[in-house]
């Protein structure tokens, strides 16, 4: 095993542990805020909050999901009053999905609860370390999305 294999092995192990610890932390947190939205709804609402109304195809592309999966998730979210659909002014046949005020409030509660946990966990880290982690996580997520998109085209 060369040094590069060792580094990749460490990355693989750390990512696996990260996913496991994140899920365990979510489940073990008694705060209701963490359970008020499922992960899919939270991510969709975060995206709609940042990007504004989107059609389902744009949401699916951004979230790297199949359109039928996003359609089901959006339907469930609409029934819960988290999102609303409206006619797409640029395409009379299409619809745009937007977050409702209720959806944005619930997303903000979950976001604040998550931020509080991360702030507590990273309290001993320098601001530079926190910033570096955010940058590297962004790069990792971008690489994961690009890989997934490329594989879907095959």
PDB file of C-alpha atoms in Angstrom:
ATOM      1  CA  UNK A   1       0.000   0.000   0.000  1.00  0.00           C
ATOM      2  CA  UNK A   2       1.420   3.365  -0.980  1.00  0.00           C
ATOM      3  CA  UNK A   3       0.913   6.663   0.843  1.00  0.00           C
ATOM      4  CA  UNK A   4      -1.927   7.733  -1.491  1.00  0.00           C
ATOM      5  CA  UNK A   5      -3.842   4.499  -0.797  1.00  0.00           C
ATOM      6  CA  UNK A   6      -3.414   5.164   2.914  1.00  0.00           C
ATOM      7  CA  UNK A   7      -4.837   8.677   2.611  1.00  0.00           C
ATOM      8  CA  UNK A   8      -7.797   7.477   0.539  1.00  0.00           C
ATOM      9  CA  UNK A   9      -8.387   4.720   3.078  1.00  0.00           C
ATOM     10  CA  UNK A  10      -8.438   7.267   5.888  1.00  0.00           C
ATOM     11  CA  UNK A  11     -10.856   9.463   3.944  1.00  0.00           C
ATOM     12  CA  UNK A  12     -13.163   6.520   3.273  1.00  0.00           C
ATOM     13  CA  UNK A  13     -13.138   5.532   6.942  1.00  0.00           C
ATOM     14  CA  UNK A  14     -13.688   9.092   8.174  1.00  0.00           C
ATOM     15  CA  UNK A  15     -16.592   9.689   5.772  1.00  0.00           C
ATOM     16  CA  UNK A  16     -18.218   6.428   6.862  1.00  0.00           C
ATOM     17  CA  UNK A  17     -17.805   7.430  10.504  1.00  0.00           C
ATOM     18  CA  UNK A  18     -19.086  10.937   9.798  1.00  0.00           C
ATOM     19  CA  UNK A  19     -22.284   9.564   8.296  1.00  0.00           C
ATOM     20  CA  UNK A  20     -22.749   7.125  11.160  1.00  0.00           C
ATOM     21  CA  UNK A  21     -22.062   9.681  13.916  1.00  0.00           C
ATOM     22  CA  UNK A  22     -24.273  12.302  12.243  1.00  0.00           C
ATOM     23  CA  UNK A  23     -27.201   9.888  12.130  1.00  0.00           C
ATOM     24  CA  UNK A  24     -26.582   8.720  15.704  1.00  0.00           C
ATOM     25  CA  UNK A  25     -26.419  12.342  16.874  1.00  0.00           C
ATOM     26  CA  UNK A  26     -29.673  13.176  15.093  1.00  0.00           C
ATOM     27  CA  UNK A  27     -31.450  10.189  16.613  1.00  0.00           C
ATOM     28  CA  UNK A  28     -30.081  10.786  20.104  1.00  0.00           C
ATOM     29  CA  UNK A  29     -30.975  14.471  20.188  1.00  0.00           C
ATOM     30  CA  UNK A  30     -34.184  14.822  22.162  1.00  0.00           C
ATOM     31  CA  UNK A  31     -34.990  18.235  20.737  1.00  0.00           C
ATOM     32  CA  UNK A  32     -38.211  18.089  18.725  1.00  0.00           C
ATOM     33  CA  UNK A  33     -36.837  20.626  16.257  1.00  0.00           C
ATOM     34  CA  UNK A  34     -34.535  18.001  14.781  1.00  0.00           C
ATOM     35  CA  UNK A  35     -37.476  15.770  13.988  1.00  0.00           C
ATOM     36  CA  UNK A  36     -39.906  18.365  12.666  1.00  0.00           C
ATOM     37  CA  UNK A  37     -38.684  17.831   9.086  1.00  0.00           C
ATOM     38  CA  UNK A  38     -37.268  14.782   7.390  1.00  0.00           C
ATOM     39  CA  UNK A  39     -33.924  15.174   5.641  1.00  0.00           C
ATOM     40  CA  UNK A  40     -35.418  15.402   2.154  1.00  0.00           C
ATOM     41  CA  UNK A  41     -37.858  18.156   3.133  1.00  0.00           C
ATOM     42  CA  UNK A  42     -35.123  20.080   4.924  1.00  0.00           C
ATOM     43  CA  UNK A  43     -32.780  20.003   1.913  1.00  0.00           C
ATOM     44  CA  UNK A  44     -35.556  20.962  -0.518  1.00  0.00           C
ATOM     45  CA  UNK A  45     -36.657  23.861   1.692  1.00  0.00           C
ATOM     46  CA  UNK A  46     -33.058  25.060   2.123  1.00  0.00           C
ATOM     47  CA  UNK A  47     -32.612  25.075  -1.637  1.00  0.00           C
ATOM     48  CA  UNK A  48     -35.918  26.872  -2.282  1.00  0.00           C
ATOM     49  CA  UNK A  49     -35.037  29.431   0.379  1.00  0.00           C
ATOM     50  CA  UNK A  50     -31.714  30.161  -1.328  1.00  0.00           C
ATOM     51  CA  UNK A  51     -32.712  29.835  -4.994  1.00  0.00           C
ATOM     52  CA  UNK A  52     -36.389  30.812  -5.008  1.00  0.00           C
ATOM     53  CA  UNK A  53     -39.196  28.971  -6.809  1.00  0.00           C
ATOM     54  CA  UNK A  54     -38.060  26.069  -8.971  1.00  0.00           C
ATOM     55  CA  UNK A  55     -39.669  23.487 -11.174  1.00  0.00           C
ATOM     56  CA  UNK A  56     -39.344  19.861 -10.161  1.00  0.00           C
ATOM     57  CA  UNK A  57     -36.754  19.180 -12.871  1.00  0.00           C
ATOM     58  CA  UNK A  58     -34.495  21.954 -11.574  1.00  0.00           C
ATOM     59  CA  UNK A  59     -34.914  20.686  -8.004  1.00  0.00           C
ATOM     60  CA  UNK A  60     -34.087  17.141  -9.076  1.00  0.00           C
ATOM     61  CA  UNK A  61     -30.991  18.293 -10.947  1.00  0.00           C
ATOM     62  CA  UNK A  62     -29.765  20.432  -8.035  1.00  0.00           C
ATOM     63  CA  UNK A  63     -30.361  17.682  -5.483  1.00  0.00           C
ATOM     64  CA  UNK A  64     -29.026  15.001  -7.802  1.00  0.00           C
ATOM     65  CA  UNK A  65     -32.203  12.946  -7.557  1.00  0.00           C
ATOM     66  CA  UNK A  66     -34.580  11.317  -9.989  1.00  0.00           C
ATOM     67  CA  UNK A  67     -37.491  13.546 -10.981  1.00  0.00           C
ATOM     68  CA  UNK A  68     -40.067  10.992  -9.823  1.00  0.00           C
ATOM     69  CA  UNK A  69     -38.445  10.909  -6.376  1.00  0.00           C
ATOM     70  CA  UNK A  70     -38.609  14.693  -6.079  1.00  0.00           C
ATOM     71  CA  UNK A  71     -42.212  14.683  -7.356  1.00  0.00           C
ATOM     72  CA  UNK A  72     -43.208  12.300  -4.538  1.00  0.00           C
ATOM     73  CA  UNK A  73     -41.330  14.342  -1.942  1.00  0.00           C
ATOM     74  CA  UNK A  74     -42.873  17.590  -3.189  1.00  0.00           C
ATOM     75  CA  UNK A  75     -46.335  16.020  -3.084  1.00  0.00           C
ATOM     76  CA  UNK A  76     -45.881  14.993   0.534  1.00  0.00           C
ATOM     77  CA  UNK A  77     -44.499  18.426   1.402  1.00  0.00           C
ATOM     78  CA  UNK A  78     -47.439  20.128  -0.298  1.00  0.00           C
ATOM     79  CA  UNK A  79     -49.885  18.030   1.756  1.00  0.00           C
ATOM     80  CA  UNK A  80     -48.048  19.181   4.895  1.00  0.00           C
ATOM     81  CA  UNK A  81     -48.252  22.815   3.818  1.00  0.00           C
ATOM     82  CA  UNK A  82     -44.475  23.160   3.511  1.00  0.00           C
ATOM     83  CA  UNK A  83     -44.457  24.099  -0.163  1.00  0.00           C
ATOM     84  CA  UNK A  84     -46.924  25.463  -2.700  1.00  0.00           C
ATOM     85  CA  UNK A  85     -47.179  24.970  -6.432  1.00  0.00           C
ATOM     86  CA  UNK A  86     -48.017  27.716  -8.884  1.00  0.00           C
ATOM     87  CA  UNK A  87     -48.138  28.010 -12.653  1.00  0.00           C
ATOM     88  CA  UNK A  88     -44.762  28.635 -14.251  1.00  0.00           C
ATOM     89  CA  UNK A  89     -45.041  32.017 -15.997  1.00  0.00           C
ATOM     90  CA  UNK A  90     -42.378  30.998 -18.536  1.00  0.00           C
ATOM     91  CA  UNK A  91     -44.067  27.657 -19.352  1.00  0.00           C
ATOM     92  CA  UNK A  92     -47.837  27.521 -19.067  1.00  0.00           C
ATOM     93  CA  UNK A  93     -47.748  23.715 -18.868  1.00  0.00           C
ATOM     94  CA  UNK A  94     -45.317  23.617 -15.956  1.00  0.00           C
ATOM     95  CA  UNK A  95     -45.469  24.469 -12.295  1.00  0.00           C
ATOM     96  CA  UNK A  96     -43.067  26.104  -9.909  1.00  0.00           C
ATOM     97  CA  UNK A  97     -42.527  24.900  -6.369  1.00  0.00           C
ATOM     98  CA  UNK A  98     -41.956  27.470  -3.641  1.00  0.00           C
ATOM     99  CA  UNK A  99     -41.550  27.292   0.100  1.00  0.00           C
ATOM    100  CA  UNK A 100     -44.508  28.466   2.176  1.00  0.00           C
ATOM    101  CA  UNK A 101     -44.043  30.715   5.196  1.00  0.00           C
ATOM    102  CA  UNK A 102     -44.813  27.677   7.377  1.00  0.00           C
ATOM    103  CA  UNK A 103     -42.205  25.614   5.540  1.00  0.00           C
ATOM    104  CA  UNK A 104     -39.600  28.339   5.924  1.00  0.00           C
ATOM    105  CA  UNK A 105     -40.345  28.679   9.657  1.00  0.00           C
ATOM    106  CA  UNK A 106     -39.973  24.926  10.221  1.00  0.00           C
ATOM    107  CA  UNK A 107     -36.770  24.853   8.173  1.00  0.00           C
ATOM    108  CA  UNK A 108     -35.371  27.770  10.171  1.00  0.00           C
ATOM    109  CA  UNK A 109     -36.107  25.991  13.466  1.00  0.00           C
ATOM    110  CA  UNK A 110     -34.286  22.850  12.284  1.00  0.00           C
ATOM    111  CA  UNK A 111     -31.413  24.917  10.891  1.00  0.00           C
ATOM    112  CA  UNK A 112     -30.987  26.810  14.170  1.00  0.00           C
ATOM    113  CA  UNK A 113     -31.066  23.575  16.205  1.00  0.00           C
ATOM    114  CA  UNK A 114     -28.450  22.001  13.936  1.00  0.00           C
ATOM    115  CA  UNK A 115     -26.271  25.104  14.043  1.00  0.00           C
ATOM    116  CA  UNK A 116     -26.406  25.059  17.838  1.00  0.00           C
ATOM    117  CA  UNK A 117     -25.156  21.460  17.917  1.00  0.00           C
ATOM    118  CA  UNK A 118     -22.316  22.151  15.476  1.00  0.00           C
ATOM    119  CA  UNK A 119     -21.373  25.336  17.298  1.00  0.00           C
ATOM    120  CA  UNK A 120     -21.166  23.371  20.549  1.00  0.00           C
ATOM    121  CA  UNK A 121     -19.191  20.512  19.000  1.00  0.00           C
ATOM    122  CA  UNK A 122     -16.731  22.850  17.284  1.00  0.00           C
ATOM    123  CA  UNK A 123     -16.404  25.354  20.128  1.00  0.00           C
ATOM    124  CA  UNK A 124     -12.737  24.491  20.693  1.00  0.00           C
ATOM    125  CA  UNK A 125     -11.882  24.878  16.993  1.00  0.00           C
ATOM    126  CA  UNK A 126     -10.379  28.089  15.684  1.00  0.00           C
ATOM    127  CA  UNK A 127     -12.384  30.154  13.220  1.00  0.00           C
ATOM    128  CA  UNK A 128      -9.803  29.217  10.585  1.00  0.00           C
ATOM    129  CA  UNK A 129     -10.308  25.496  11.251  1.00  0.00           C
ATOM    130  CA  UNK A 130     -14.088  25.930  11.025  1.00  0.00           C
ATOM    131  CA  UNK A 131     -13.742  27.819   7.765  1.00  0.00           C
ATOM    132  CA  UNK A 132     -11.349  25.215   6.349  1.00  0.00           C
ATOM    133  CA  UNK A 133     -13.793  22.434   7.280  1.00  0.00           C
ATOM    134  CA  UNK A 134     -16.656  24.273   5.572  1.00  0.00           C
ATOM    135  CA  UNK A 135     -14.543  24.765   2.443  1.00  0.00           C
ATOM    136  CA  UNK A 136     -13.458  21.129   2.300  1.00  0.00           C
ATOM    137  CA  UNK A 137     -16.989  19.826   2.924  1.00  0.00           C
ATOM    138  CA  UNK A 138     -18.243  22.031   0.095  1.00  0.00           C
ATOM    139  CA  UNK A 139     -15.585  20.641  -2.218  1.00  0.00           C
ATOM    140  CA  UNK A 140     -16.415  17.077  -1.174  1.00  0.00           C
ATOM    141  CA  UNK A 141     -20.137  17.609  -1.800  1.00  0.00           C
ATOM    142  CA  UNK A 142     -19.411  19.162  -5.190  1.00  0.00           C
ATOM    143  CA  UNK A 143     -17.202  16.215  -6.155  1.00  0.00           C
ATOM    144  CA  UNK A 144     -19.871  13.748  -5.015  1.00  0.00           C
ATOM    145  CA  UNK A 145     -22.536  15.573  -7.031  1.00  0.00           C
ATOM    146  CA  UNK A 146     -20.375  15.696 -10.164  1.00  0.00           C
ATOM    147  CA  UNK A 147     -19.573  11.999  -9.904  1.00  0.00           C
ATOM    148  CA  UNK A 148     -23.212  11.093  -9.467  1.00  0.00           C
ATOM    149  CA  UNK A 149     -24.289  13.284 -12.378  1.00  0.00           C
ATOM    150  CA  UNK A 150     -21.651  11.743 -14.641  1.00  0.00           C
ATOM    151  CA  UNK A 151     -22.718   8.223 -13.700  1.00  0.00           C
ATOM    152  CA  UNK A 152     -26.373   9.020 -14.450  1.00  0.00           C
ATOM    153  CA  UNK A 153     -25.430  10.042 -17.968  1.00  0.00           C
ATOM    154  CA  UNK A 154     -23.901   6.621 -18.667  1.00  0.00           C
TER     155      UNK A 154
END
